[in-house]
Amino acid sequence: MPADTVSVTGWGRTAPTAARLVRPRSYEEAAAAVRECGARGGIARGLGRAYGDAAQNAGGAVLDMTGLDRIHAIDADGGTVLCDAGVSLHRLMEVLLPLGWFVPVTPGTRYVTVGGAIGADIHGKNHHGSGSFARHVLSFELLTADGEIRTVGRGTPLFDATSGGMGLTGVILTATVRLQPVETSLMSVDTERAADLDALMARLTATDHRYRYSVAWIDLLARGTSMGRSVLTRGDHAPLDSLPPRARRHPLAFRPSQFPAAPAFVPEGLLGRSTVGLFNELWYRKAPRARAGELQKISTFFHPLDGVPHWNRIYGRGGFVQYQFVVGHGQEEVLRQIVERISQRRCPSFLAVLKRFGEGDPGWLSFPMPGWTLALDIPAGLPGLAAFLDELDEEVAGAGGRVYLAKDSRLRPELLGDMYPRLAEFRALRAELDPRGVFTSDLSRRLNLSDLSRRLNLQELS
């Protein structure tokens, strides 16, 4: 099977590493690629939207699974789909929406594969009511290190280790997913401004249960009495009878908006405090004080940045760090302190969102837990950023919270056990299932996610 040695990076475009990129076109080729990974092992990769180093493998193999992208069966009555792991959520929407079905969970981009959605146990604006992606997966087929293809069902240790396991238990080949019924491809959206963080949190706490989807954009440069001022956006799938007559002719049409791609070269420092501050001011001011029932396209509500191809280039060649953490209910003061610290430090982030999580799912390394999650993008070249985020990590871990591995690129390994209490079980299953460390990545080596990684790192230090 042909393979190219290429430079691989995450969506944040930081810390590229060289790997052999293998593109299997069948399950047999995928199994052969796993057998031929070599001493540095291999890791599956989808569409490359993990922000950090989860789908990189320096000196080893990276399996591009996007060639396995068949939709095998759709149960249009029962609301399930059986598809290859390389199928994107975008493709599922194209096929399923005309049939009156929608994906059960979508993150801020639809250019994520089903395998990646399970491996990262992705979440969306509906986590407070619907949980993360793996909650809606009935079963999947997993190619393990011994070359066996296993059918893995819900409620088993292997299912829970793989959901959120960042591809380290094997290569997901197919999955059966339960879908969300919809009458239209439009959203009914309520938008309102919140003057500060306390007002925002109070509204989310009191009214989130009324909405299927809920998210707030936060101005992290605002300080003083305006600290945490926000634009709160919530909604649900629009029913057919809410559409104007013209829109009822094609109620399930899926036509995402598309704009010109971001330029290949963007000057460094374009997204500094001044430019981001101006953007944040304009974005907050242009939002309505309160507006109810606006009809929006699915792409506008869920995936506005997908309309700009290669939008990650706007941070320049240095790339950016996406930092996302969650702290539990009862730890609101910790969240306030972190927002205040970010605000005082003047971190230029225009993509900052706050959501409430509902009940967590059983994935051993799954990120969501009941509480509050804040995600923000920060230019990687910001002076002192690494030390500042290390301090935030300590606060998050001390509050019983965690950071999201699918977006991480710099967490220190000694904090991982505090953030993910089932880490030891994950390592034990990995040691039994993959004793030679066939499945490995830059993330797993950096965070010592397996006993083998820990032993090799200790040998290197001795």
Short mmCIF file of C-alpha atoms in Angstrom, two decimals:
data_model
loop_
_atom_site.label_atom_id
_atom_site.label_comp_id
_atom_site.label_asym_id
_atom_site.label_seq_id
_atom_site.Cartn_x
_atom_site.Cartn_y
_atom_site.Cartn_z
CA MET A 1 0.00 0.00 0.00
CA PRO A 2 1.55 3.36 -1.01
CA ALA A 3 2.52 5.76 1.78
CA ASP A 4 3.91 9.29 1.74
CA THR A 5 6.06 10.88 4.41
CA VAL A 6 4.37 14.17 5.21
CA SER A 7 4.29 16.86 7.86
CA VAL A 8 1.17 16.45 9.98
CA THR A 9 -0.39 18.96 12.34
CA GLY A 10 -3.66 19.54 14.12
CA TRP A 11 -6.19 22.24 13.25
CA GLY A 12 -4.33 24.65 15.51
CA ARG A 13 -1.27 24.35 13.24
CA THR A 14 1.21 24.01 16.08
CA ALA A 15 4.00 21.43 16.60
CA PRO A 16 3.99 19.64 13.20
CA THR A 17 5.65 16.22 13.07
CA ALA A 18 6.60 13.96 10.16
CA ALA A 19 4.81 10.62 9.67
CA ARG A 20 4.05 8.05 6.98
CA LEU A 21 0.54 8.80 5.75
CA VAL A 22 -1.28 5.64 4.70
CA ARG A 23 -4.65 5.77 2.92
CA PRO A 24 -6.50 2.43 3.20
CA ARG A 25 -9.40 1.92 0.78
CA SER A 26 -10.78 -1.26 2.31
CA TYR A 27 -10.98 -2.97 5.69
CA GLU A 28 -8.32 -5.42 4.49
CA GLU A 29 -5.97 -2.56 3.65
CA ALA A 30 -6.65 -1.00 7.05
CA ALA A 31 -5.73 -4.29 8.74
CA ALA A 32 -2.56 -4.51 6.64
CA ALA A 33 -1.65 -0.95 7.57
CA VAL A 34 -1.99 -1.78 11.26
CA ARG A 35 0.22 -4.87 10.86
CA GLU A 36 2.86 -2.80 9.07
CA CYS A 37 2.92 0.19 11.40
CA GLY A 38 6.46 -0.50 12.60
CA ALA A 39 8.16 0.32 15.87
CA ARG A 40 6.61 3.78 16.19
CA GLY A 41 3.09 2.44 15.81
CA GLY A 42 0.16 4.13 14.11
CA ILE A 43 -2.93 6.23 14.75
CA ALA A 44 -6.14 6.71 12.79
CA ARG A 45 -6.92 10.19 11.44
CA GLY A 46 -10.08 11.63 9.98
CA LEU A 47 -10.47 15.15 8.62
CA GLY A 48 -7.83 16.67 10.89
CA ARG A 49 -10.08 18.85 13.05
CA ALA A 50 -8.56 17.83 16.38
CA TYR A 51 -6.82 21.04 17.40
CA GLY A 52 -3.71 19.51 18.96
CA ASP A 53 -1.57 16.40 18.45
CA ALA A 54 -4.15 13.64 18.89
CA ALA A 55 -3.93 12.48 15.25
CA GLN A 56 -0.17 12.95 14.82
CA ASN A 57 2.51 10.28 15.22
CA ALA A 58 6.09 11.46 14.85
CA GLY A 59 8.21 8.91 12.99
CA GLY A 60 5.35 6.42 12.76
CA ALA A 61 2.25 5.85 10.66
CA VAL A 62 -0.92 7.90 10.37
CA LEU A 63 -3.89 6.11 8.82
CA ASP A 64 -6.06 8.48 6.78
CA MET A 65 -9.47 6.83 7.16
CA THR A 66 -11.42 9.21 4.91
CA GLY A 67 -11.23 6.71 2.03
CA LEU A 68 -13.59 4.43 3.95
CA ASP A 69 -16.68 6.57 3.57
CA ARG A 70 -19.63 4.38 2.60
CA ILE A 71 -23.10 4.70 4.04
CA HIS A 72 -24.22 1.07 4.23
CA ALA A 73 -27.80 1.26 5.47
CA ILE A 74 -30.38 3.79 6.63
CA ASP A 75 -33.40 2.79 8.66
CA ALA A 76 -35.68 5.69 7.71
CA ASP A 77 -38.45 4.34 9.96
CA GLY A 78 -36.41 3.55 13.06
CA GLY A 79 -33.95 6.44 12.69
CA THR A 80 -30.55 4.75 12.54
CA VAL A 81 -27.67 4.75 10.09
CA LEU A 82 -24.88 2.22 9.58
CA CYS A 83 -21.83 3.81 7.97
CA ASP A 84 -18.07 3.66 7.67
CA ALA A 85 -16.07 5.58 10.24
CA GLY A 86 -14.62 7.80 7.51
CA VAL A 87 -18.01 9.31 6.64
CA SER A 88 -18.19 12.98 7.63
CA LEU A 89 -21.05 14.59 9.51
CA HIS A 90 -21.39 16.87 6.48
CA ARG A 91 -22.05 13.87 4.24
CA LEU A 92 -24.56 12.45 6.73
CA MET A 93 -26.44 15.74 6.73
CA GLU A 94 -26.55 15.78 2.93
CA VAL A 95 -28.03 12.29 2.84
CA LEU A 96 -30.19 12.24 5.98
CA LEU A 97 -31.81 15.67 6.08
CA PRO A 98 -33.96 15.07 2.97
CA LEU A 99 -35.26 11.98 4.79
CA GLY A 100 -36.21 13.95 7.89
CA TRP A 101 -33.27 12.96 10.10
CA PHE A 102 -30.38 14.88 11.63
CA VAL A 103 -27.17 13.84 13.40
CA PRO A 104 -27.77 13.53 17.15
CA VAL A 105 -24.79 15.67 18.16
CA THR A 106 -22.64 18.05 16.15
CA PRO A 107 -19.72 20.20 17.29
CA GLY A 108 -18.86 23.59 15.80
CA THR A 109 -17.80 21.96 12.53
CA ARG A 110 -19.53 19.37 10.38
CA TYR A 111 -16.19 18.32 8.87
CA VAL A 112 -15.65 15.60 11.45
CA THR A 113 -15.75 11.90 10.66
CA VAL A 114 -17.96 9.47 12.56
CA GLY A 115 -14.83 7.67 13.79
CA GLY A 116 -13.41 10.94 15.05
CA ALA A 117 -16.73 11.81 16.68
CA ILE A 118 -16.58 8.58 18.69
CA GLY A 119 -12.85 8.73 19.41
CA ALA A 120 -13.18 12.27 20.81
CA ASP A 121 -16.73 11.67 22.13
CA ILE A 122 -17.66 15.05 20.71
CA HIS A 123 -20.26 17.30 22.27
CA GLY A 124 -22.39 20.13 20.94
CA LYS A 125 -24.82 22.83 21.95
CA ASN A 126 -27.29 20.17 23.13
CA HIS A 127 -25.17 18.37 25.70
CA HIS A 128 -27.30 19.61 28.60
CA GLY A 129 -30.15 17.48 27.25
CA SER A 130 -28.71 14.98 24.76
CA GLY A 131 -25.23 14.16 26.04
CA SER A 132 -22.24 13.51 23.83
CA PHE A 133 -21.98 11.61 20.56
CA ALA A 134 -21.24 8.18 22.00
CA ARG A 135 -24.56 8.19 23.87
CA HIS A 136 -26.24 7.80 20.46
CA VAL A 137 -23.93 5.09 19.12
CA LEU A 138 -25.49 1.63 19.32
CA SER A 139 -22.39 -0.32 18.29
CA PHE A 140 -19.22 -0.08 16.22
CA GLU A 141 -16.67 -2.36 14.59
CA LEU A 142 -13.15 -1.95 15.94
CA LEU A 143 -9.92 -3.18 14.35
CA THR A 144 -7.66 -4.01 17.29
CA ALA A 145 -3.89 -4.45 17.52
CA ASP A 146 -4.09 -8.24 17.06
CA GLY A 147 -5.73 -7.76 13.64
CA GLU A 148 -9.14 -8.86 14.88
CA ILE A 149 -12.30 -6.94 13.97
CA ARG A 150 -14.55 -6.83 17.01
CA THR A 151 -18.19 -5.78 17.15
CA VAL A 152 -18.39 -3.57 20.23
CA GLY A 153 -21.73 -2.85 21.90
CA ARG A 154 -22.82 -0.31 24.45
CA GLY A 155 -22.18 -1.04 28.11
CA THR A 156 -18.95 -2.95 27.56
CA PRO A 157 -15.52 -1.88 28.84
CA LEU A 158 -14.14 -1.69 25.30
CA PHE A 159 -16.99 0.62 24.24
CA ASP A 160 -16.36 2.91 27.20
CA ALA A 161 -12.58 2.93 26.66
CA THR A 162 -12.95 3.71 22.96
CA SER A 163 -15.52 6.50 23.43
CA GLY A 164 -13.25 9.44 24.09
CA GLY A 165 -10.18 7.17 23.91
CA MET A 166 -8.58 9.25 21.14
CA GLY A 167 -8.05 6.29 18.80
CA LEU A 168 -5.79 4.42 21.21
CA THR A 169 -7.84 1.21 21.51
CA GLY A 170 -7.96 0.54 17.76
CA VAL A 171 -9.29 1.73 14.43
CA ILE A 172 -13.05 2.22 14.22
CA LEU A 173 -14.28 0.82 10.89
CA THR A 174 -18.07 1.18 11.03
CA ALA A 175 -20.69 2.50 13.44
CA THR A 176 -24.44 2.32 13.92
CA VAL A 177 -25.80 5.67 15.11
CA ARG A 178 -29.26 6.67 16.37
CA LEU A 179 -30.57 9.85 14.67
CA GLN A 180 -32.65 12.91 15.57
CA PRO A 181 -35.99 13.38 13.71
CA VAL A 182 -36.61 16.84 12.21
CA GLU A 183 -39.38 18.39 10.10
CA THR A 184 -37.22 21.04 8.42
CA SER A 185 -33.62 22.01 7.79
CA LEU A 186 -34.08 25.36 9.51
CA MET A 187 -33.61 26.39 13.12
CA SER A 188 -35.85 28.61 15.25
CA VAL A 189 -33.39 30.77 17.16
CA ASP A 190 -33.67 33.11 20.15
CA THR A 191 -30.83 35.60 20.69
CA GLU A 192 -30.22 37.99 23.57
CA ARG A 193 -27.40 39.95 25.15
CA ALA A 194 -26.18 39.47 28.73
CA ALA A 195 -24.43 42.43 30.34
CA ASP A 196 -21.94 40.38 32.39
CA LEU A 197 -20.95 36.87 33.40
CA ASP A 198 -23.30 36.64 36.39
CA ALA A 199 -26.30 37.63 34.28
CA LEU A 200 -25.33 35.05 31.65
CA MET A 201 -24.93 32.20 34.11
CA ALA A 202 -28.20 33.04 35.81
CA ARG A 203 -30.10 32.92 32.50
CA LEU A 204 -28.46 29.65 31.44
CA THR A 205 -29.24 28.04 34.78
CA ALA A 206 -32.86 29.20 34.82
CA THR A 207 -33.88 28.60 31.21
CA ASP A 208 -31.57 26.09 29.47
CA HIS A 209 -34.13 23.33 29.98
CA ARG A 210 -36.48 25.12 27.57
CA TYR A 211 -34.11 24.73 24.62
CA ARG A 212 -32.58 21.78 22.81
CA TYR A 213 -29.51 23.84 21.85
CA SER A 214 -27.80 26.57 23.84
CA VAL A 215 -24.48 28.43 23.63
CA ALA A 216 -23.05 31.82 24.61
CA TRP A 217 -20.29 33.81 22.96
CA ILE A 218 -18.26 35.71 25.58
CA ASP A 219 -16.18 38.86 25.23
CA LEU A 220 -13.09 37.85 27.20
CA LEU A 221 -11.49 41.27 26.73
CA ALA A 222 -14.29 43.06 28.59
CA ARG A 223 -13.37 44.08 32.13
CA GLY A 224 -14.88 45.68 35.19
CA THR A 225 -18.66 45.67 35.39
CA SER A 226 -18.83 44.33 31.81
CA MET A 227 -16.62 41.30 32.47
CA GLY A 228 -18.07 38.29 30.70
CA ARG A 229 -20.62 40.23 28.66
CA SER A 230 -22.12 37.80 26.20
CA VAL A 231 -24.43 37.02 23.34
CA LEU A 232 -26.65 34.07 24.21
CA THR A 233 -28.00 32.00 21.31
CA ARG A 234 -30.49 29.19 21.80
CA GLY A 235 -32.88 27.29 19.59
CA ASP A 236 -34.48 24.15 18.26
CA HIS A 237 -35.32 22.60 14.92
CA ALA A 238 -38.07 24.65 13.33
CA PRO A 239 -41.39 22.83 12.85
CA LEU A 240 -42.92 22.82 9.41
CA ASP A 241 -45.81 25.07 10.34
CA SER A 242 -43.40 27.84 11.42
CA LEU A 243 -41.97 28.25 7.91
CA PRO A 244 -43.21 30.90 5.48
CA PRO A 245 -45.07 29.49 2.43
CA ARG A 246 -42.10 29.73 0.08
CA ALA A 247 -39.78 27.83 2.43
CA ARG A 248 -42.36 25.03 2.81
CA ARG A 249 -41.81 24.01 -0.81
CA HIS A 250 -38.43 22.49 0.09
CA PRO A 251 -38.44 22.30 3.89
CA LEU A 252 -35.57 19.82 4.17
CA ALA A 253 -33.17 21.40 1.67
CA PHE A 254 -29.57 21.54 2.88
CA ARG A 255 -27.65 24.39 1.25
CA PRO A 256 -24.75 25.56 3.44
CA SER A 257 -23.40 29.03 2.82
CA GLN A 258 -19.89 29.29 1.39
CA PHE A 259 -17.45 32.21 1.37
CA PRO A 260 -13.93 32.64 -0.07
CA ALA A 261 -11.19 30.71 1.68
CA ALA A 262 -8.85 32.42 4.11
CA PRO A 263 -5.61 33.44 2.33
CA ALA A 264 -2.64 31.07 2.52
CA PHE A 265 -0.50 33.82 4.08
CA VAL A 266 -1.74 35.98 6.93
CA PRO A 267 0.59 38.48 8.64
CA GLU A 268 1.65 37.51 12.15
CA GLY A 269 -0.11 39.42 14.89
CA LEU A 270 -3.22 40.17 12.86
CA LEU A 271 -5.39 38.91 15.72
CA GLY A 272 -3.92 41.06 18.46
CA ARG A 273 -5.66 42.79 21.35
CA SER A 274 -6.64 45.83 19.28
CA THR A 275 -8.19 43.97 16.35
CA VAL A 276 -9.91 41.37 18.53
CA GLY A 277 -11.10 44.08 20.87
CA LEU A 278 -12.67 45.96 17.95
CA PHE A 279 -14.27 42.77 16.64
CA ASN A 280 -15.68 41.89 20.06
CA GLU A 281 -17.13 45.35 20.51
CA LEU A 282 -18.82 45.26 17.11
CA TRP A 283 -20.07 41.70 17.59
CA TYR A 284 -21.63 42.49 20.95
CA ARG A 285 -23.20 45.76 19.78
CA LYS A 286 -24.69 44.31 16.61
CA ALA A 287 -26.42 41.50 18.51
CA PRO A 288 -30.07 42.20 19.37
CA ARG A 289 -30.95 42.90 22.98
CA ALA A 290 -33.60 40.23 22.58
CA ARG A 291 -34.97 38.51 19.48
CA ALA A 292 -37.13 35.38 19.34
CA GLY A 293 -38.03 32.89 16.64
CA GLU A 294 -35.55 33.92 13.94
CA LEU A 295 -35.25 31.26 11.22
CA GLN A 296 -31.65 30.30 10.44
CA LYS A 297 -30.01 27.67 8.26
CA ILE A 298 -28.55 24.71 10.09
CA SER A 299 -25.12 25.72 8.79
CA THR A 300 -25.52 29.25 10.14
CA PHE A 301 -26.60 28.12 13.60
CA PHE A 302 -24.18 25.22 14.09
CA HIS A 303 -21.22 25.77 11.78
CA PRO A 304 -20.68 29.42 10.84
CA LEU A 305 -16.91 29.02 10.47
CA ASP A 306 -17.28 26.13 8.03
CA GLY A 307 -18.39 28.71 5.49
CA VAL A 308 -14.80 30.03 5.39
CA PRO A 309 -12.47 27.24 4.18
CA HIS A 310 -9.14 27.11 6.03
CA TRP A 311 -10.24 29.69 8.57
CA ASN A 312 -7.49 28.45 10.89
CA ARG A 313 -4.99 30.32 8.70
CA ILE A 314 -6.10 33.68 10.10
CA TYR A 315 -3.87 33.13 13.12
CA GLY A 316 -0.76 33.16 10.92
CA ARG A 317 1.98 30.58 10.62
CA GLY A 318 2.42 30.35 14.37
CA GLY A 319 -1.05 28.85 14.73
CA PHE A 320 -3.25 28.97 17.79
CA VAL A 321 -4.06 27.09 20.96
CA GLN A 322 -7.61 26.03 21.65
CA TYR A 323 -8.13 25.77 25.40
CA GLN A 324 -11.29 24.13 26.70
CA PHE A 325 -12.01 23.11 30.25
CA VAL A 326 -14.99 22.08 32.36
CA VAL A 327 -15.67 22.58 36.07
CA GLY A 328 -18.61 21.09 37.92
CA HIS A 329 -21.70 22.68 39.36
CA GLY A 330 -20.79 24.30 42.64
CA GLN A 331 -17.50 25.55 41.18
CA GLU A 332 -18.93 28.71 39.63
CA GLU A 333 -16.48 30.87 41.58
CA VAL A 334 -13.57 29.06 39.93
CA LEU A 335 -15.08 29.77 36.53
CA ARG A 336 -15.46 33.45 37.47
CA GLN A 337 -11.85 33.61 38.65
CA ILE A 338 -10.57 32.10 35.42
CA VAL A 339 -12.65 34.43 33.25
CA GLU A 340 -11.37 37.37 35.30
CA ARG A 341 -7.75 36.24 34.93
CA ILE A 342 -8.13 35.87 31.16
CA SER A 343 -9.78 39.28 30.99
CA GLN A 344 -7.09 40.97 33.09
CA ARG A 345 -4.35 39.38 31.00
CA ARG A 346 -6.04 40.69 27.86
CA CYS A 347 -5.89 37.38 25.98
CA PRO A 348 -7.09 38.18 22.44
CA SER A 349 -9.77 35.54 21.83
CA PHE A 350 -12.71 36.22 19.55
CA LEU A 351 -13.87 32.58 19.49
CA ALA A 352 -14.83 32.11 23.14
CA VAL A 353 -17.96 30.17 24.10
CA LEU A 354 -19.58 29.07 27.34
CA LYS A 355 -22.01 26.15 27.65
CA ARG A 356 -23.62 24.07 30.36
CA PHE A 357 -23.03 20.34 30.32
CA GLY A 358 -25.58 17.80 31.45
CA GLU A 359 -24.90 14.33 32.78
CA GLY A 360 -21.60 12.83 31.70
CA ASP A 361 -21.32 9.71 29.59
CA PRO A 362 -19.53 6.49 30.61
CA GLY A 363 -16.46 6.95 28.39
CA TRP A 364 -13.40 6.60 30.61
CA LEU A 365 -11.64 9.55 28.96
CA SER A 366 -14.79 11.34 27.82
CA PHE A 367 -14.51 15.06 28.50
CA PRO A 368 -18.01 16.29 29.46
CA MET A 369 -19.16 16.25 33.07
CA PRO A 370 -22.08 18.11 34.68
CA GLY A 371 -21.09 21.75 34.95
CA TRP A 372 -19.71 24.65 32.95
CA THR A 373 -17.37 24.49 29.96
CA LEU A 374 -15.46 27.40 28.46
CA ALA A 375 -13.58 27.15 25.16
CA LEU A 376 -11.34 29.83 23.69
CA ASP A 377 -8.81 30.27 20.89
CA ILE A 378 -5.56 32.09 21.65
CA PRO A 379 -2.69 32.90 19.24
CA ALA A 380 0.11 30.46 20.06
CA GLY A 381 2.76 33.20 19.99
CA LEU A 382 1.24 35.22 22.82
CA PRO A 383 4.11 35.94 25.29
CA GLY A 384 3.94 33.88 28.46
CA LEU A 385 1.01 31.81 27.21
CA ALA A 386 2.38 28.40 28.21
CA ALA A 387 2.99 29.38 31.83
CA PHE A 388 -0.37 31.13 32.05
CA LEU A 389 -2.28 28.09 30.79
CA ASP A 390 -0.32 25.86 33.16
CA GLU A 391 -1.64 27.98 36.01
CA LEU A 392 -5.20 27.66 34.70
CA ASP A 393 -4.74 23.88 34.47
CA GLU A 394 -3.85 23.81 38.17
CA GLU A 395 -7.01 25.75 39.03
CA VAL A 396 -9.17 23.48 36.87
CA ALA A 397 -7.66 20.29 38.30
CA GLY A 398 -7.95 21.64 41.84
CA ALA A 399 -11.66 22.21 41.28
CA GLY A 400 -12.16 18.63 40.06
CA GLY A 401 -12.41 19.72 36.42
CA ARG A 402 -10.60 18.68 33.28
CA VAL A 403 -9.36 19.86 29.88
CA TYR A 404 -10.53 18.43 26.55
CA LEU A 405 -7.97 16.04 25.07
CA ALA A 406 -9.28 16.49 21.51
CA LYS A 407 -8.29 20.15 21.70
CA ASP A 408 -5.22 19.88 23.90
CA SER A 409 -1.68 20.45 22.69
CA ARG A 410 0.23 21.27 25.89
CA LEU A 411 -1.20 19.77 29.10
CA ARG A 412 1.36 18.40 31.58
CA PRO A 413 0.97 14.62 32.13
CA GLU A 414 1.11 14.79 35.94
CA LEU A 415 -2.30 16.49 36.00
CA LEU A 416 -4.05 13.93 33.82
CA GLY A 417 -4.91 11.50 36.61
CA ASP A 418 -6.52 14.25 38.66
CA MET A 419 -8.66 15.29 35.71
CA TYR A 420 -9.62 11.81 34.50
CA PRO A 421 -10.18 9.49 37.49
CA ARG A 422 -10.61 6.39 35.31
CA LEU A 423 -7.22 6.81 33.65
CA ALA A 424 -5.77 3.76 35.43
CA GLU A 425 -8.56 1.55 34.04
CA PHE A 426 -7.89 2.91 30.56
CA ARG A 427 -4.18 2.15 30.85
CA ALA A 428 -4.87 -1.35 32.14
CA LEU A 429 -7.22 -2.17 29.28
CA ARG A 430 -4.71 -0.74 26.80
CA ALA A 431 -1.95 -2.90 28.27
CA GLU A 432 -4.10 -6.03 27.85
CA LEU A 433 -5.50 -5.16 24.43
CA ASP A 434 -2.37 -3.66 22.86
CA PRO A 435 0.70 -4.81 24.83
CA ARG A 436 3.14 -3.75 22.07
CA GLY A 437 1.74 -0.23 21.81
CA VAL A 438 0.68 -0.54 18.17
CA PHE A 439 -1.74 2.37 18.51
CA THR A 440 0.11 5.46 19.59
CA SER A 441 0.19 9.17 18.90
CA ASP A 442 2.07 12.31 19.82
CA LEU A 443 -0.71 12.97 22.35
CA SER A 444 -0.42 9.55 23.96
CA ARG A 445 3.36 9.84 24.29
CA ARG A 446 3.18 13.39 25.66
CA LEU A 447 0.56 12.47 28.27
CA ASN A 448 1.77 8.91 28.98
CA LEU A 449 -1.65 7.51 28.12
CA SER A 450 -0.43 3.92 28.24
CA ASP A 451 1.84 1.99 30.57
CA LEU A 452 4.15 1.36 27.61
CA SER A 453 4.44 5.11 26.96
CA ARG A 454 5.26 5.69 30.61
CA ARG A 455 7.98 3.05 30.59
CA LEU A 456 9.57 4.41 27.40
CA ASN A 457 9.51 7.97 28.71
CA LEU A 458 11.12 6.90 31.98
CA GLN A 459 13.82 5.04 30.04
CA GLU A 460 14.51 8.16 27.99
CA LEU A 461 14.88 10.22 31.18
CA SER A 462 17.17 7.72 32.93
#
